[in-house]
Short mmCIF file of C-alpha atoms in Angstrom, two decimals:
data_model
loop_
_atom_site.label_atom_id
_atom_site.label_comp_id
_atom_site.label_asym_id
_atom_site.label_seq_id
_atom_site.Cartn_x
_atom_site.Cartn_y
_atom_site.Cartn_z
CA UNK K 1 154.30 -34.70 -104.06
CA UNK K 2 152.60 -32.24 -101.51
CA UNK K 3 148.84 -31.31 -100.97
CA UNK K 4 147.50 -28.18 -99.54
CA UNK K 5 143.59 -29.07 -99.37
CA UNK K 6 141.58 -26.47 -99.24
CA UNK K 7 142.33 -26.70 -97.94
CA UNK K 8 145.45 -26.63 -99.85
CA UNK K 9 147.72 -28.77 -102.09
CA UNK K 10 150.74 -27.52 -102.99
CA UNK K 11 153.69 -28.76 -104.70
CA UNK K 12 151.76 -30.46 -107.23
CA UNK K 13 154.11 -29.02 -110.45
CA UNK K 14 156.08 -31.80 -110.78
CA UNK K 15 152.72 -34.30 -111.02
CA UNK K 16 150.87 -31.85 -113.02
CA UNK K 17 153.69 -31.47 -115.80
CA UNK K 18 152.49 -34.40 -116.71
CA UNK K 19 149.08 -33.68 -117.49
CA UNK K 20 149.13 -29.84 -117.12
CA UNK K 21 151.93 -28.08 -119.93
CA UNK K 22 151.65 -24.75 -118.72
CA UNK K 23 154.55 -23.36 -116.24
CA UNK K 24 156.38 -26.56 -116.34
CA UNK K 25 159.69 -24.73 -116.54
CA UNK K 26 159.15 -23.35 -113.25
CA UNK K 27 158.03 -26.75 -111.81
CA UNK K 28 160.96 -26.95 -109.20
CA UNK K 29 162.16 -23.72 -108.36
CA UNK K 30 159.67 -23.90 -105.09
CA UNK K 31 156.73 -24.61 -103.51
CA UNK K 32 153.55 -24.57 -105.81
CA UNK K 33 150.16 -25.49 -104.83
CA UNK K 34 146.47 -26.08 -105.90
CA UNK K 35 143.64 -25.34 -103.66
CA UNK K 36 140.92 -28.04 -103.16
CA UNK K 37 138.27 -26.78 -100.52
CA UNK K 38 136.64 -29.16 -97.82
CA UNK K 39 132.99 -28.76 -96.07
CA UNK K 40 133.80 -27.84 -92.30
CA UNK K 41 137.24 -28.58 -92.10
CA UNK K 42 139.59 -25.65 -91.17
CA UNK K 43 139.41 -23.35 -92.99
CA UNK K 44 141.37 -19.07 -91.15
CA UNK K 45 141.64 -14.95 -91.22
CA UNK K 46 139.41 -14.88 -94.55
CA UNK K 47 140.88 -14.09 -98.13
CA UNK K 48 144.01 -12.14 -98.17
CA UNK K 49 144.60 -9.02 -100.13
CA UNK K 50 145.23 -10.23 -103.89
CA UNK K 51 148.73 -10.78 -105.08
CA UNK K 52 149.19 -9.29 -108.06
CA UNK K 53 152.56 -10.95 -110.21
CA UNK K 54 153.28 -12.11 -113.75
CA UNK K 55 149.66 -12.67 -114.28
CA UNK K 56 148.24 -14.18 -110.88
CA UNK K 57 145.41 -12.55 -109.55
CA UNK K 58 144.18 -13.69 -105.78
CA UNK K 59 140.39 -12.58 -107.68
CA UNK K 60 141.49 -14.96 -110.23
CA UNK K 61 140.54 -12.13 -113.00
CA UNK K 62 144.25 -12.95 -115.05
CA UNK K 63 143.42 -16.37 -114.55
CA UNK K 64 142.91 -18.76 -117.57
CA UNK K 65 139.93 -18.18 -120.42
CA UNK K 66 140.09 -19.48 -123.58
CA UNK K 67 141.32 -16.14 -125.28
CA UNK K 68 144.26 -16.31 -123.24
CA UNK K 69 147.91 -17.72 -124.38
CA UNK K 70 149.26 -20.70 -123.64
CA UNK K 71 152.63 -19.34 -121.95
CA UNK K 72 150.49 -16.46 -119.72
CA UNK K 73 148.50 -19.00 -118.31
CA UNK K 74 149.29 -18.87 -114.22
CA UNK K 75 146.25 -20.97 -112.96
CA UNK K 76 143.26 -23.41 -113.64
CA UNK K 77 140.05 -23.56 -112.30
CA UNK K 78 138.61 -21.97 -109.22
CA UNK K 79 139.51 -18.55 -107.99
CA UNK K 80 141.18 -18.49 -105.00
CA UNK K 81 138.98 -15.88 -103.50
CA UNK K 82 135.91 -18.48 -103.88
CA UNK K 83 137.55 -20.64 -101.95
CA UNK K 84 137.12 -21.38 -98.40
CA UNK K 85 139.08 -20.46 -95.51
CA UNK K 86 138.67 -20.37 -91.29
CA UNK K 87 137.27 -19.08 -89.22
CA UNK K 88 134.62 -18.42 -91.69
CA UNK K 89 134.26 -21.68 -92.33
CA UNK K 90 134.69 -23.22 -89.09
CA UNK K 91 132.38 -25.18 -86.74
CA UNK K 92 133.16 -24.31 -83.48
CA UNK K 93 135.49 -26.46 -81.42
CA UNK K 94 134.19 -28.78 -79.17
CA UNK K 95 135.81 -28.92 -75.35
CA UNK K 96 139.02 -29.54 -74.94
CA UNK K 97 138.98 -32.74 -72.70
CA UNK K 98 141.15 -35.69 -72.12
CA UNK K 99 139.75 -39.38 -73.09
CA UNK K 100 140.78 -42.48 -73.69
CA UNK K 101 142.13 -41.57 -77.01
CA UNK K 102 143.51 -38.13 -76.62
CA UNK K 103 145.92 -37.61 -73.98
CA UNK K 104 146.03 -33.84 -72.40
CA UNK K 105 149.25 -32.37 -70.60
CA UNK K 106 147.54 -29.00 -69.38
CA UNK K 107 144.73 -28.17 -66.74
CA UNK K 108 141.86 -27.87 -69.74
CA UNK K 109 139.68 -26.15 -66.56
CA UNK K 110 142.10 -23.07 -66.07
CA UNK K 111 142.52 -22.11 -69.64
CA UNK K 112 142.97 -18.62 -69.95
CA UNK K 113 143.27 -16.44 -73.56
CA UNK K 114 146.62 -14.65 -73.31
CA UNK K 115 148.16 -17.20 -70.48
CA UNK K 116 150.18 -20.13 -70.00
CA UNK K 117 148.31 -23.44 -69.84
CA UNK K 118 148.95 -25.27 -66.54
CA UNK K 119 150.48 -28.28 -66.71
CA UNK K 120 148.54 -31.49 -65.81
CA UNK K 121 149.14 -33.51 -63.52
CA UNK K 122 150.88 -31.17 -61.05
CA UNK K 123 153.49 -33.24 -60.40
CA UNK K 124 156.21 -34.97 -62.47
CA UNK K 125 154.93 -38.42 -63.16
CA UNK K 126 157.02 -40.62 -64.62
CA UNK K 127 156.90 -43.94 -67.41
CA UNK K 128 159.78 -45.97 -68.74
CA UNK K 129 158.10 -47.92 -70.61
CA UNK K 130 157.31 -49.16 -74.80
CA UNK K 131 154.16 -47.41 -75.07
CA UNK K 132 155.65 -43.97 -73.62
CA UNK K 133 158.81 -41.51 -74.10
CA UNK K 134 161.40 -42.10 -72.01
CA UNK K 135 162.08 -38.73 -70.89
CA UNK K 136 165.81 -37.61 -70.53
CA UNK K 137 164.39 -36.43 -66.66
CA UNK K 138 163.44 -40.23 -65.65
CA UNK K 139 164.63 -41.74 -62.37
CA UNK K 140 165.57 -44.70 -64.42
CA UNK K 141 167.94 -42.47 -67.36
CA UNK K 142 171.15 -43.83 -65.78
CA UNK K 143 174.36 -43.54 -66.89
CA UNK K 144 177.40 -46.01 -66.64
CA UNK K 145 180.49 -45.38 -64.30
CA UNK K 146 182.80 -46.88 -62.96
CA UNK K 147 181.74 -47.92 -60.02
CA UNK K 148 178.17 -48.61 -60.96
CA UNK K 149 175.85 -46.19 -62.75
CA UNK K 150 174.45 -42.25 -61.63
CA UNK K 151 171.46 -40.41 -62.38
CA UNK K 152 171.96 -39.08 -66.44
CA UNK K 153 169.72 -36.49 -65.38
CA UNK K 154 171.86 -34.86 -62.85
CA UNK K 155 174.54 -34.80 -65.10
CA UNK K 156 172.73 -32.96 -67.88
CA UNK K 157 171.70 -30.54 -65.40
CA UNK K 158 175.11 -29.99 -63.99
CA UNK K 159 176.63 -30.28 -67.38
CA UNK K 160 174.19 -27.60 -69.12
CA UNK K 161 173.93 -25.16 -66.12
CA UNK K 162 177.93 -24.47 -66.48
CA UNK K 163 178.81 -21.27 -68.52
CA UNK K 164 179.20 -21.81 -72.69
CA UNK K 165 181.93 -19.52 -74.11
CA UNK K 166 182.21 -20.85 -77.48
CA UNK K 167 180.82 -23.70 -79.12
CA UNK K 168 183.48 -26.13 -78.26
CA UNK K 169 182.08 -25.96 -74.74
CA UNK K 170 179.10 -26.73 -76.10
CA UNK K 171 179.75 -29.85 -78.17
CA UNK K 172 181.73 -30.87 -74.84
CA UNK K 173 179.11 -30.26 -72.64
CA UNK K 174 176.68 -32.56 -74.67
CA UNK K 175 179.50 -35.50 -74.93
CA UNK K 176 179.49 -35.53 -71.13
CA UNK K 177 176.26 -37.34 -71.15
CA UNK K 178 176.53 -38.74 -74.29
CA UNK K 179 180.15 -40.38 -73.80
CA UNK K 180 179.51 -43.23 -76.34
CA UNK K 181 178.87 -41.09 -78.92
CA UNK K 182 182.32 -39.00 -78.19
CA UNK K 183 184.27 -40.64 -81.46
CA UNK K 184 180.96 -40.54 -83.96
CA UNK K 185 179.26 -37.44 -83.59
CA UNK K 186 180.48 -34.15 -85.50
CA UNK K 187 180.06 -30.65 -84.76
CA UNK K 188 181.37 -29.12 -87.93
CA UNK K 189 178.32 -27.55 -89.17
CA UNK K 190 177.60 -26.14 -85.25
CA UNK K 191 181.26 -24.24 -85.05
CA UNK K 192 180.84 -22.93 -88.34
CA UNK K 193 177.42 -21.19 -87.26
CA UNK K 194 179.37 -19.82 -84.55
CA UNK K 195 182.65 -18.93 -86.74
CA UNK K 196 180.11 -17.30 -89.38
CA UNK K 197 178.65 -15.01 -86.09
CA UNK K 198 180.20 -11.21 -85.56
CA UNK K 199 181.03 -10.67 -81.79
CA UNK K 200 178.10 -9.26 -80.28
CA UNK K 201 175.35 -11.62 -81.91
CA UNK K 202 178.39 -14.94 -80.67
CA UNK K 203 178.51 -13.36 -76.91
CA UNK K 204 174.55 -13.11 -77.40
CA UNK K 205 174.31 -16.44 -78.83
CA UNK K 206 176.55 -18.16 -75.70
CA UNK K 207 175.53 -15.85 -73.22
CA UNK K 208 172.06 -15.16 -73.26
CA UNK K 209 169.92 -17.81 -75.59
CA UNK K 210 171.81 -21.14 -75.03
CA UNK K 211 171.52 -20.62 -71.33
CA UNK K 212 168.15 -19.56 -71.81
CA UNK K 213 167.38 -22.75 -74.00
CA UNK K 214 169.43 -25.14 -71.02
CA UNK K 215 167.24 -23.67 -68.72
CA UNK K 216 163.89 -24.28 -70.52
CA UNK K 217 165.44 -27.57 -70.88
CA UNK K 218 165.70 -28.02 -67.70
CA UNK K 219 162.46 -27.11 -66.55
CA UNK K 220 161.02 -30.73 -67.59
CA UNK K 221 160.01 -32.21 -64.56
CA UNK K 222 158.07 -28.75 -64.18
CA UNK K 223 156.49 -28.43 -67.36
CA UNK K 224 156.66 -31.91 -69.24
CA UNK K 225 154.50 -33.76 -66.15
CA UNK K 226 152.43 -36.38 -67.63
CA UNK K 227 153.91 -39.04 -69.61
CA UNK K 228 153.64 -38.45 -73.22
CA UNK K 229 152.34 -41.44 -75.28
CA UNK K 230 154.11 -43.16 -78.24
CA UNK K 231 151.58 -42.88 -81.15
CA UNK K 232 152.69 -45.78 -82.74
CA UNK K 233 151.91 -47.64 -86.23
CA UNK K 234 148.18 -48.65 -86.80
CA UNK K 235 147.34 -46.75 -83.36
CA UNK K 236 144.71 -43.90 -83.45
CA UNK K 237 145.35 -41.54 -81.00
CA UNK K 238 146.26 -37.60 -80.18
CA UNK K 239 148.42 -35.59 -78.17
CA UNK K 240 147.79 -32.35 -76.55
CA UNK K 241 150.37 -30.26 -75.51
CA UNK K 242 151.21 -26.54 -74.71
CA UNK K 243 153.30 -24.76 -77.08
CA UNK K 244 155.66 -24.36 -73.74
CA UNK K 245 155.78 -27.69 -73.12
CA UNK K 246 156.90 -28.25 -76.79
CA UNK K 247 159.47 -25.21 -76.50
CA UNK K 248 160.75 -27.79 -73.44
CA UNK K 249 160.95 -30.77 -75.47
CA UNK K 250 162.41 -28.94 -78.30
CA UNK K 251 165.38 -27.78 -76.05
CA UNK K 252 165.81 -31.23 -74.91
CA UNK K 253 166.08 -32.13 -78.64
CA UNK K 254 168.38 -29.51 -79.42
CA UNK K 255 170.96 -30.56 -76.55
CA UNK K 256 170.54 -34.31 -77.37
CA UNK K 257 169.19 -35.08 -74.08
CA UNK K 258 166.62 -38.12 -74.71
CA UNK K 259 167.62 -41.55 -74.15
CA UNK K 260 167.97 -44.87 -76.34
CA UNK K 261 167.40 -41.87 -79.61
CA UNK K 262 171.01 -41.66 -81.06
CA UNK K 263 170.88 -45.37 -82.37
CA UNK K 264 168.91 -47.40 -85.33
CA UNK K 265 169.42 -50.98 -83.37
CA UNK K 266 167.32 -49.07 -80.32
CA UNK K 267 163.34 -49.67 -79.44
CA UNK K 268 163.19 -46.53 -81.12
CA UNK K 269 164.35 -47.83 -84.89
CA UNK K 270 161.05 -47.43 -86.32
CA UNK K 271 160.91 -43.57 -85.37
CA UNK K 272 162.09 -40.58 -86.55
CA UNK K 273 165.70 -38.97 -84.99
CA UNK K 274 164.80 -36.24 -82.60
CA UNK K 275 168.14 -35.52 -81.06
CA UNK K 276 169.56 -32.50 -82.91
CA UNK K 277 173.11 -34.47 -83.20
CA UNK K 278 173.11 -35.26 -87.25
CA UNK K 279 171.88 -31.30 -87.40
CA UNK K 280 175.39 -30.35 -85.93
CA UNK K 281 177.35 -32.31 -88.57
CA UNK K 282 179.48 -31.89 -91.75
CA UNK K 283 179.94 -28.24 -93.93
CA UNK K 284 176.40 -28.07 -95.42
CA UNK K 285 175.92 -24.21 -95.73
CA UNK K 286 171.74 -25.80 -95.84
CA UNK K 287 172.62 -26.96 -91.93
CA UNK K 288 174.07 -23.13 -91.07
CA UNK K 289 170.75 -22.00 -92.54
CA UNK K 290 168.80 -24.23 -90.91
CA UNK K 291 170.83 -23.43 -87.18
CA UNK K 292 169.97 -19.78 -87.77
CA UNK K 293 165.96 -20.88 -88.31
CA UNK K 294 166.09 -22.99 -85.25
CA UNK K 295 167.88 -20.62 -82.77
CA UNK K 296 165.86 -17.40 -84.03
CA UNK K 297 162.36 -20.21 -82.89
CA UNK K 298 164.09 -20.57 -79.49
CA UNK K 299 165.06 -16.98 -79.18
CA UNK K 300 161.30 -16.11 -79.28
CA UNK K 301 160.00 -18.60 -77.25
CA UNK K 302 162.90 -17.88 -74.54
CA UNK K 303 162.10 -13.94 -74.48
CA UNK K 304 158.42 -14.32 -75.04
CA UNK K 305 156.79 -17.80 -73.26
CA UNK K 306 153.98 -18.71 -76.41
CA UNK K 307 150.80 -19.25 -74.83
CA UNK K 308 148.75 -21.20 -77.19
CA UNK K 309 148.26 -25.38 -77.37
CA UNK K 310 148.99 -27.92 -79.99
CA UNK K 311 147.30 -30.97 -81.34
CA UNK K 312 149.01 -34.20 -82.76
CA UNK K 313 146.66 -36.87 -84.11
CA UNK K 314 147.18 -39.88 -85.82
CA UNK K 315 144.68 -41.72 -87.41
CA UNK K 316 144.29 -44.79 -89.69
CA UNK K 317 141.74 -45.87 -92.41
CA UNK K 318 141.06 -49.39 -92.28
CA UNK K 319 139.51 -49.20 -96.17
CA UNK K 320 139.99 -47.39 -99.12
CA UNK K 321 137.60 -45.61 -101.65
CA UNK K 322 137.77 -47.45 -105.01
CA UNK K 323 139.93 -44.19 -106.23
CA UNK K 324 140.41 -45.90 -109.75
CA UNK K 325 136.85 -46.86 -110.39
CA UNK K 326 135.03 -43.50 -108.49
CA UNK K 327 133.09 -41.44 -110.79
CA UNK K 328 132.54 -38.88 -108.33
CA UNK K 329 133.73 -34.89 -109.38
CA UNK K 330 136.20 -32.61 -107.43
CA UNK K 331 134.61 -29.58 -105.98
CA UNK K 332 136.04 -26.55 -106.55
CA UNK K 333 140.02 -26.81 -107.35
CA UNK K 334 142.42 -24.46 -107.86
CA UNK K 335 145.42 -25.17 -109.30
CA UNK K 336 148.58 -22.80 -109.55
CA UNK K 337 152.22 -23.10 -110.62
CA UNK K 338 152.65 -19.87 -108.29
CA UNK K 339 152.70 -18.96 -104.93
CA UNK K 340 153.61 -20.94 -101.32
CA UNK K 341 152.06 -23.54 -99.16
CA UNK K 342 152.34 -21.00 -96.14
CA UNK K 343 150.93 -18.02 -97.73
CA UNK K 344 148.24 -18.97 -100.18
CA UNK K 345 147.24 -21.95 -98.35
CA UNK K 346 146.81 -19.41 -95.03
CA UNK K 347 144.05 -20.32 -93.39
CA UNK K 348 143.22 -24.21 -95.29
CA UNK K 349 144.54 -27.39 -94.60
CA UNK K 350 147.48 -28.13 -95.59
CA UNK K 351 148.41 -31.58 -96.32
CA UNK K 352 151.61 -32.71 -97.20
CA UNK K 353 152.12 -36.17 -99.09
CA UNK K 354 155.40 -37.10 -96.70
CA UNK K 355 158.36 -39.65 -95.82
CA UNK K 356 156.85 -42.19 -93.61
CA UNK K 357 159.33 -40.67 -91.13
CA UNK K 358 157.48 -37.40 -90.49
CA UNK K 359 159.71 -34.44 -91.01
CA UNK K 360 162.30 -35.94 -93.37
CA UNK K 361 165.38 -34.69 -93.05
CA UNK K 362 164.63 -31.54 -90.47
CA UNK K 363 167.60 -33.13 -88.20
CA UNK K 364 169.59 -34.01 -90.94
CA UNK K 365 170.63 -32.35 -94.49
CA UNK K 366 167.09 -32.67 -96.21
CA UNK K 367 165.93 -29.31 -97.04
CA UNK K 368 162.94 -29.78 -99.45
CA UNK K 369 159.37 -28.55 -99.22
CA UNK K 370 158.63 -31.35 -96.04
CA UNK K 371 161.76 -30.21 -94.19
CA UNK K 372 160.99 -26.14 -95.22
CA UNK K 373 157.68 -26.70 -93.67
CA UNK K 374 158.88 -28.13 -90.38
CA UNK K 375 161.40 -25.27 -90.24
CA UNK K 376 158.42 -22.27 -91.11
CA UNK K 377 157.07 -23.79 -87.87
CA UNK K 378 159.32 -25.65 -85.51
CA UNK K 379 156.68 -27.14 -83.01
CA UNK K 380 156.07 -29.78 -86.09
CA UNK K 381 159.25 -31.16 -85.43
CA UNK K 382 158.30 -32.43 -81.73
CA UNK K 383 156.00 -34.92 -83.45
CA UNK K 384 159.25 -36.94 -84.70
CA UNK K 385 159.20 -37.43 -80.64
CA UNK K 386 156.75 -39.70 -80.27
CA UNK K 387 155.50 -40.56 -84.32
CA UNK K 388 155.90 -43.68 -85.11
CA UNK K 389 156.78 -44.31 -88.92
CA UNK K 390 153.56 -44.20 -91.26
CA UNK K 391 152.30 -46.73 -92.93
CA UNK K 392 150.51 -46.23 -96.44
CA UNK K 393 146.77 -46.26 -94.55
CA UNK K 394 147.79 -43.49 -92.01
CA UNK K 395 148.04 -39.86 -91.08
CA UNK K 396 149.52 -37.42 -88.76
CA UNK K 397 147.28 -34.44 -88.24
CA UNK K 398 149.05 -31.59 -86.22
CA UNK K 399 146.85 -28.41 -85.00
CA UNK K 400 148.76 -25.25 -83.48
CA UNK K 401 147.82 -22.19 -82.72
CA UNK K 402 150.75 -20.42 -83.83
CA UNK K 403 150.41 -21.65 -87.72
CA UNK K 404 146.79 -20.57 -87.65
CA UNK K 405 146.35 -23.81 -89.50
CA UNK K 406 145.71 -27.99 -89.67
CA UNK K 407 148.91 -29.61 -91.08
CA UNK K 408 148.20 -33.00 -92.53
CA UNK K 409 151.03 -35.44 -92.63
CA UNK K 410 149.79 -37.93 -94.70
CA UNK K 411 151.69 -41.23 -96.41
CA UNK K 412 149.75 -42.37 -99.96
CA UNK K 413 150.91 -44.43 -102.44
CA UNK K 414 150.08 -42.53 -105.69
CA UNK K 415 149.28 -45.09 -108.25
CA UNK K 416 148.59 -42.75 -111.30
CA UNK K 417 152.06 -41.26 -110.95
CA UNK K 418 153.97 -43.89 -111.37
#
């Protein structure tokens, strides 16, 4: 079940067959929504031009009346163009700063429109510790040999500056620091990307962009400076970063650099995978497709260095309203068995009722309307970083610049579904 609140829900068919007959046929084929707007809270570029298809108007004039048939019907209630989206709903902002609950990785003082955000603090600063990552570029990553143990680090940058000409050198080159994992980990579904390349776009695939990826990679100590907190259960906290600093951590996901995260029996059981390793596995044409996503995010943020920030909050509600018992009306709702979460829902919040692992299956071979989402915008998958699982009483709210929108990850138990 998925929400887009008006901010926008969307997803809803499968819940609304139930109680709504109209469409039902269609219920699974994608990503449906209804719109539910929210006083003051994001809401983005103003109404798009309408969409005009089998019946759906964005005016909402083919919408349902009482003349009309039962099997024209596209959408209930509210136009769409009546409801509410930002900036034209939006309160201003207040200043970015760093506080006891929000942790900022960028100089908020030398924010310029149209540059990149400065890291803060200047210098690498490191933290191996329960409440923080441990970054892959930590003094203390070691890595067993046989005479003792050497810096992990240095081998991933020796290991990834090296030249990649095909993908076997690739899956090699990430088995070098992950030598335990040398007998489990498969790279079926990586070769097959290659295999399915023609020449030019493999030689521009192992020449150019996976260097260019090692290298952002790389640059960690540089851009990744302040340790980034764990936002763990029953916490409530958030996480500023640059969308280059996420790029960084990104790459470092993609080449399965980040310690004590290929294993459930590590400190990090209760989180979400981020190392890209299960991504690489088994013949799932959905994992090609999803490789192709990934790489054409890190070709863009290799050529052209984004320049905007992103916010990941998590927050927890100590009591409930008394849902059951709550006489209390919707506002305006639309509700549609047409349309898609990233379209429609452009410029509202968009909140997605998700696995208590946030993402899913991104990493792995889930490829439903959570996973789609993560892969429309890859920054959301940096959250499985540092997000703890969610509990029924929580939420992860993510803010980015480049979605033009406030994501809500939220974990509900839905009593009048069941």
């Amino acid at each position: 079940m998925r929400l887009l609140v008006g901010l926008s829900v969307v997803g809803m068919s499968a819940c609304l067959s139930r109680f709504w007959p109209y469409g039902t046929e269609r219920s699974h084929a994608g990503k449906r929504g209804w719109f539910y707007p929210i006083k003051n809270v994001m809401c983005a570029q103003g109404p798009r031009q309408s969409r005009h298809r089998e019946g759906l108007s964005d005016s909402g004039s083919e919408g349902a009346s009482e003349d009309d048939d039962e099997g024209s019907t596209t959408w209930l209630g509210t136009p769409m163009s009546e409801l509410r989206r930002t900036p034209d709903c939006s309160a201003p902002l207040p200043p970015l700063r760093a506080l006891d609950n929000h942790t900022v990785a960028i100089r908020t003082d030398l924010l310029q429109a149209g540059r990149a955000p400065v890291p803060y603090p200047t210098r690498y600063r490191d933290a191996w510790d329960d409440v923080h990552v441990k970054m892959p570029c930590s003094d203390k990553n070691l890595f067993p040999v046989e005479d003792g143990v050497q810096s992990r680090w240095a081998l991933i940058e020796k290991t990834l500056s090296q030249t990649f000409r095909s993908s076997q050198d690739v899956q090699e080159a990430m088995l070098k620091y992950n030598a335990a994992q040398s007998k489990k980990w498969d790279f079926t579904a990586l070769h097959a990307y290659v295999k399915g390349l023609k020449s030019d776009e493999a030689q521009e695939l192992l020449g150019e962009l996976l260097p260019d990826m090692a290298r952002l990679a790389l640059s960690a100590q540089q851009l990744v400076t302040q340790p980034v907190p764990l936002l763990k259960t029953g916490s409530s906290h958030s996480v500023t970063l640059s969308q280059q600093q996420v790029a960084c951590l990104l790459a470092n996901a993609f080449f399965c650099t980040f310690p004590r995260r290929n294993s459930r029996k590590s400190e990090y059981s209760n989180f979400p995978d981020i190392n890209f390793c299960r991504l690489f596995e088994g013949s799932s044409p959905k994992k090609v497709e999803k490789l192709k996503t990934l790489l054409w995010y890190f070709k863009q943020v290799t050529k052209n260095p984004p320049t905007g920030l992103v916010t990941f909050t998590r927050q927890s509600l100590d009591t409930f309203p008394e849902w059951e018992s709550s006489e209390k009306k919707l506002t305006r709702l639309h509700i549609t068995c047409e349309g898609t979460i990233e379209d429609q829902g452009h410029g509202m919040l968009q909140v997605d009722f998700a696995n208590r692992f946030v993402g899913g299956g991104v990493t792995a071979s889930g490829l439903v309307q959570e996973e789609i989402r993560f892969l429309i915008n890859p920054e959301l998958i940096v959250s499985r970083l540092f997000t703890e699982s969610l509990q029924p009483n929580e939420c992860l709210i993510i803010t980015g610049q480049s979605f033009i929108i406030t994501i809500l990850i939220i974990l509900i138990l839905i009593v009048f579904i069941r």
